[in-house]
PDB file of C-alpha atoms in Angstrom:
ATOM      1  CA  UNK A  11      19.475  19.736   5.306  1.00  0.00           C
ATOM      2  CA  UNK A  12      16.261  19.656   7.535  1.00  0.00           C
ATOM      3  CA  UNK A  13      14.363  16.163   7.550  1.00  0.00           C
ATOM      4  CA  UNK A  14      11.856  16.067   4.611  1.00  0.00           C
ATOM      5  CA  UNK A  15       8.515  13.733   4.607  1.00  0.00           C
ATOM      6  CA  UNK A  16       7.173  13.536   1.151  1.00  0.00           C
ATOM      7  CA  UNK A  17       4.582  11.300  -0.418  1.00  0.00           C
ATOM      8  CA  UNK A  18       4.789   8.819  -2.908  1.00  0.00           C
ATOM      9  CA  UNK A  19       3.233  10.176  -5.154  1.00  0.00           C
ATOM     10  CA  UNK A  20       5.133  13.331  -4.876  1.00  0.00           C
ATOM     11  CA  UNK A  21       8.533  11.436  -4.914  1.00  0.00           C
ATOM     12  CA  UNK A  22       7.264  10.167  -8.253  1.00  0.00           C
ATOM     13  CA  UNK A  23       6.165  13.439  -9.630  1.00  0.00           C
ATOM     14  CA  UNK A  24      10.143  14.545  -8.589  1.00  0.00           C
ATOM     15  CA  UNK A  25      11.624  11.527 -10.544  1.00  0.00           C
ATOM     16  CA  UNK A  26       9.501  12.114 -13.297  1.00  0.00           C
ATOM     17  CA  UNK A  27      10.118  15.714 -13.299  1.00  0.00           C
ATOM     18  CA  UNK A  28      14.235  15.174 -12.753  1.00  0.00           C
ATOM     19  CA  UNK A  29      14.082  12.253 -15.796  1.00  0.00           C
ATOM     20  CA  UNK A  30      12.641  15.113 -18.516  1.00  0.00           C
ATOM     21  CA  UNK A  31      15.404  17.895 -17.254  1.00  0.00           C
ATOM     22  CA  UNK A  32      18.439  15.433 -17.527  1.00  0.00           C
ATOM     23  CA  UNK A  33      16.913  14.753 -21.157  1.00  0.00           C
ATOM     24  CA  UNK A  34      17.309  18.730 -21.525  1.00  0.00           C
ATOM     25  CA  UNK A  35      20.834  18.457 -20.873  1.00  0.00           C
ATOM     26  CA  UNK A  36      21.567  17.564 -24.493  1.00  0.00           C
ATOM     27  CA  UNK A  37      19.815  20.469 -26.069  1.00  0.00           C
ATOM     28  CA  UNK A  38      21.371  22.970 -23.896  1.00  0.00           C
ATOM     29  CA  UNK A  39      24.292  21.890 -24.759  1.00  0.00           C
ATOM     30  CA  UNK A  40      23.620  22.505 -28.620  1.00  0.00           C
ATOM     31  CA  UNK A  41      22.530  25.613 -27.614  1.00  0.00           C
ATOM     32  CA  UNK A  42      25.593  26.648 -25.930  1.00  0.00           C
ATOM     33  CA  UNK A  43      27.712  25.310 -28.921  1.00  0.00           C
ATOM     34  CA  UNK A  44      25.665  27.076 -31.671  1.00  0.00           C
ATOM     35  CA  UNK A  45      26.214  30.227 -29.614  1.00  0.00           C
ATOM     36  CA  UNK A  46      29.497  30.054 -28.963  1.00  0.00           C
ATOM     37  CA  UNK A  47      29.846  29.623 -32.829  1.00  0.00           C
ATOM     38  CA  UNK A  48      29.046  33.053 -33.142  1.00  0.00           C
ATOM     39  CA  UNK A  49      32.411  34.434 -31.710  1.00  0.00           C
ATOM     40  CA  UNK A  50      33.005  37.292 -29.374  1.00  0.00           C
ATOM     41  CA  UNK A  51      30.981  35.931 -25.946  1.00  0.00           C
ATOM     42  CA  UNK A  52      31.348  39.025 -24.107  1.00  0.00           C
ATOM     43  CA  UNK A  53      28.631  40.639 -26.685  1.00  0.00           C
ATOM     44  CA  UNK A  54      26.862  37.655 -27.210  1.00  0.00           C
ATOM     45  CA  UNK A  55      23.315  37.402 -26.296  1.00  0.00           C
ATOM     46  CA  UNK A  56      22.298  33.949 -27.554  1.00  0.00           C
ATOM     47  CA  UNK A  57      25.328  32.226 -25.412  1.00  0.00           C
ATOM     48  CA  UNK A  58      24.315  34.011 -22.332  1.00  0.00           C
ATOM     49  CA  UNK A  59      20.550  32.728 -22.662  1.00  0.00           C
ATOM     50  CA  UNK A  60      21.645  29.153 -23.355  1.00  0.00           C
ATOM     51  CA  UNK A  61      24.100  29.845 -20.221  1.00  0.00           C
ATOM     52  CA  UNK A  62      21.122  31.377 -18.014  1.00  0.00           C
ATOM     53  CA  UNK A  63      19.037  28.184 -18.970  1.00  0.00           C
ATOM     54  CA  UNK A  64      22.104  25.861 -18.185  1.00  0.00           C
ATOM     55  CA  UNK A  65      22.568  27.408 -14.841  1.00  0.00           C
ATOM     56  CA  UNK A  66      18.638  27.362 -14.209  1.00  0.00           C
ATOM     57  CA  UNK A  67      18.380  23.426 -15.471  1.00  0.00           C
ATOM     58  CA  UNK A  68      21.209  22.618 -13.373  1.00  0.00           C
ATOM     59  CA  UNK A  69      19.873  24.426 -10.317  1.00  0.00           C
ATOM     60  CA  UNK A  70      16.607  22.313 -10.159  1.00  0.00           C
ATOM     61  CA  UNK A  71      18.202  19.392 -11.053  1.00  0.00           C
ATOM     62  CA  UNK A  72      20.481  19.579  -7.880  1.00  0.00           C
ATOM     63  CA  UNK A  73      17.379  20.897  -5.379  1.00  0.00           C
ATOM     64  CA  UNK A  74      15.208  17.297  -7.176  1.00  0.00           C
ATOM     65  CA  UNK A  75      18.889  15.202  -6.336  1.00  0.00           C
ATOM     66  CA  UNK A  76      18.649  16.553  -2.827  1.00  0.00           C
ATOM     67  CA  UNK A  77      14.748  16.408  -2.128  1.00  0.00           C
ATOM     68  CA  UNK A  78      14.927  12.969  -3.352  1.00  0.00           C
ATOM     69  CA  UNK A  79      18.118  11.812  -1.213  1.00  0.00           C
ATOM     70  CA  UNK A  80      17.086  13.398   2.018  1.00  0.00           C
ATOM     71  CA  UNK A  81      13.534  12.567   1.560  1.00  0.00           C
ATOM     72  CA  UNK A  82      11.969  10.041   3.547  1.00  0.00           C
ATOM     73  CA  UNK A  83       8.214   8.497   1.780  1.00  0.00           C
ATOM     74  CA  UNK A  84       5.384   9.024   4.671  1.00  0.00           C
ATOM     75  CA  UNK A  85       2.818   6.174   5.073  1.00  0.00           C
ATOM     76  CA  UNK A  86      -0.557   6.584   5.764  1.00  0.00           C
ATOM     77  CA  UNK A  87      -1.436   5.697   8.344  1.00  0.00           C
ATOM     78  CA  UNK A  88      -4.864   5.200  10.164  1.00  0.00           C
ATOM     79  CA  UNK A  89      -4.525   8.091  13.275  1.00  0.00           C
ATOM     80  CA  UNK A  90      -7.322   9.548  15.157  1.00  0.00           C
ATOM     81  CA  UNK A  91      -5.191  13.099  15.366  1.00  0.00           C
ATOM     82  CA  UNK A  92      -4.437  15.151  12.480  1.00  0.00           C
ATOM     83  CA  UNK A  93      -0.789  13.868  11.316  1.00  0.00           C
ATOM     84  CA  UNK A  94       1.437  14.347   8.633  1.00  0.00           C
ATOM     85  CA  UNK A  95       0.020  12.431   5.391  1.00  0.00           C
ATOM     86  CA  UNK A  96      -3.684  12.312   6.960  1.00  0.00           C
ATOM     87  CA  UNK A  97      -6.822  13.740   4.745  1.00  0.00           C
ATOM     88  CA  UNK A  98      -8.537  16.178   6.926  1.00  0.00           C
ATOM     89  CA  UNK A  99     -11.589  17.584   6.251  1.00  0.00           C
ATOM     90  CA  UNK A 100     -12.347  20.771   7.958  1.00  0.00           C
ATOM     91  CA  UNK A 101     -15.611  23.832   8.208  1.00  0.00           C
ATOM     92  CA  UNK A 102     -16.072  26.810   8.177  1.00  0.00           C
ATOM     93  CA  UNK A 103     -19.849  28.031   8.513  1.00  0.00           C
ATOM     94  CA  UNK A 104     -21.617  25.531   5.453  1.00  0.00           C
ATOM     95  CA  UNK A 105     -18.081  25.805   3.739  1.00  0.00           C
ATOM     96  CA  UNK A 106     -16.393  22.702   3.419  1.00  0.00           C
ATOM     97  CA  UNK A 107     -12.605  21.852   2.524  1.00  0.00           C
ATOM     98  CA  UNK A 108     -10.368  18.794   2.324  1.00  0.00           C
ATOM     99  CA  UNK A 109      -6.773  19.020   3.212  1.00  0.00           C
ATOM    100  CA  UNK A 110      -3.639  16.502   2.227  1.00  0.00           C
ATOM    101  CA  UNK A 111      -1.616  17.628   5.563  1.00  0.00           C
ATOM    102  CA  UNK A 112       2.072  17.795   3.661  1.00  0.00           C
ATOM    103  CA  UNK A 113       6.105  19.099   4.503  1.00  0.00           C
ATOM    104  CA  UNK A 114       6.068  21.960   3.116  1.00  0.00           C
ATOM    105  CA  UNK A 115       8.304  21.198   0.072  1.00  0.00           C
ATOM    106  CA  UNK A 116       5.074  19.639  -1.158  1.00  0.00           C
ATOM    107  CA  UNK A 117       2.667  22.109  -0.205  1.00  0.00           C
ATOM    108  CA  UNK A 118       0.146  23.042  -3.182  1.00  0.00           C
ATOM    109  CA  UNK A 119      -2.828  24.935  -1.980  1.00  0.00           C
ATOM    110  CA  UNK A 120      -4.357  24.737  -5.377  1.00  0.00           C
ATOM    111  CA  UNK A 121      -4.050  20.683  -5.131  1.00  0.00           C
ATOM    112  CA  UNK A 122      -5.274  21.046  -1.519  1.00  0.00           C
ATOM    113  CA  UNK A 123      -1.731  20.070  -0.250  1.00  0.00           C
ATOM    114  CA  UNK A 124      -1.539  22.141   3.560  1.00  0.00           C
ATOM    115  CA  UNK A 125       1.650  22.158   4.561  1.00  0.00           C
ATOM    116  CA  UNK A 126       2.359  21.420   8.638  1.00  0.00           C
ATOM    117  CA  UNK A 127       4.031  24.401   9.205  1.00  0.00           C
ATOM    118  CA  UNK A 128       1.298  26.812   7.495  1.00  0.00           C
ATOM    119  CA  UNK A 129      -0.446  28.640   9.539  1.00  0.00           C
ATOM    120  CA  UNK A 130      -3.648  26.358   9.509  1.00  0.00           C
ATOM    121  CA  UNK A 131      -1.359  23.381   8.899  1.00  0.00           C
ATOM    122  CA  UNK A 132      -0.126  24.266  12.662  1.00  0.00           C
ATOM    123  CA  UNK A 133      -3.218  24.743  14.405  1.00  0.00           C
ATOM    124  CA  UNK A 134      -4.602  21.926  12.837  1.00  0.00           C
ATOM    125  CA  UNK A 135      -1.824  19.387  13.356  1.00  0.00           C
ATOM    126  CA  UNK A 136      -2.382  17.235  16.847  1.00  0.00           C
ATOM    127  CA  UNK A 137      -5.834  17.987  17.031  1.00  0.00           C
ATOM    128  CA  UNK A 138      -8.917  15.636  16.709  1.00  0.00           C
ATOM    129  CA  UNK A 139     -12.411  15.373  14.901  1.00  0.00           C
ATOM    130  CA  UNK A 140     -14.966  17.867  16.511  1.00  0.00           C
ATOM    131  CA  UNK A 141     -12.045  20.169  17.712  1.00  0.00           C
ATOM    132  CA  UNK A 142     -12.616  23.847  16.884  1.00  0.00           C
ATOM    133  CA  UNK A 143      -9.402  25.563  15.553  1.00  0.00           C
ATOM    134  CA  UNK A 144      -8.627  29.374  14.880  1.00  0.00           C
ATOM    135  CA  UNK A 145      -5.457  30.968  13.133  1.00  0.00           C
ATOM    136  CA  UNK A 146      -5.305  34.612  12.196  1.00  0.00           C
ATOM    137  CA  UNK A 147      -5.432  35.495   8.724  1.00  0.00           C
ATOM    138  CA  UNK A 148      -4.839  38.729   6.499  1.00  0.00           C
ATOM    139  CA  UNK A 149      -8.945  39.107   7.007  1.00  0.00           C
ATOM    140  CA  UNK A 150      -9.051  38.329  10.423  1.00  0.00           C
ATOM    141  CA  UNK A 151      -9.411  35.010  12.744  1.00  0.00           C
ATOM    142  CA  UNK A 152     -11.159  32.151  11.077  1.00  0.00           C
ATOM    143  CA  UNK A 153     -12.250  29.619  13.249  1.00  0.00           C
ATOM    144  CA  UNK A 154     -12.482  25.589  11.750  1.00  0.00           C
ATOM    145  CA  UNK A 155     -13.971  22.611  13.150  1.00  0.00           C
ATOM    146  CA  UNK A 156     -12.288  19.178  12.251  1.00  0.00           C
ATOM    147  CA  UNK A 157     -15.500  17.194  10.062  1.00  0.00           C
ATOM    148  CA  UNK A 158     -13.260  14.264   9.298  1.00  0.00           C
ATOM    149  CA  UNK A 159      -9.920  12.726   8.967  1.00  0.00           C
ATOM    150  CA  UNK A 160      -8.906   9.517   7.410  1.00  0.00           C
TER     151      UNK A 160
END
């Protein structure tokens, strides 16, 4: 498995997230009993649900196990480049936009989590306030200059 850098609070929203599933566990396995109460499971549409949401609760579970084992926690810390973990704010034109720079197992553009590896993540990643980025998007290039990073 590749090296994953997550944040705290990220590793908490995984624990949290991994706690509620293992509580599922029980239900599921109602479900699969009440099903298989029914009889012949070769025609039996309730016991391959509850097996379909088995196999799907089990599935995240493992991925959470393994994020969370494998995972190291980044630190912020105070850099004058854009690193993994810094805030960077960025503009385009009068348009601003703040950036968490994140691995991209925690990458959330609608939480303004940029993953490194992105295509703006990797432009972006090295470079310093004042720089002037571009990366080619589906409209075209876009060019950014660095406003900030903390």
């Amino acid at each position: 498995m590749k090296k994953l850098e997550i944040t705290a609070i990220k590793r908490d929203e995984l624990k949290q997230e991994l706690k509620a599933l293992v509580a599922k566990r029980p239900q599921i396995a109602e479900d699969l009993a009440y099903a298989r109460s029914f009889g012949d499971l070769s025609e039996n549409a309730e016991y391959d649900a509850a097996r379909e949401a088995q196999k799907v609760l089990e599935s995240r579970v493992q991925e959470i196990e393994g994020i969370l084992e494998h995972a190291t926690t980044i630190k912020a810390k105070k850099s004058s480049k854009v690193v993994l973990g810094a805030k960077v704010k960025i503009q385009n034109g009068k348009k601003e936009t703040d950036y968490l720079m994140v691995d991209p197992v925690e990458a959330n553009p609608m939480q303004s989590k940029l993953s490194v590896e992105s295509p703006l993540g990797a432009v972006l990643m090295g470079r310093k306030v004042g720089d002037e980025v571009e990366f080619s998007a589906p409209k075209g290039v876009i060019k950014y200059t660095i406003i900030e990073i903390s």
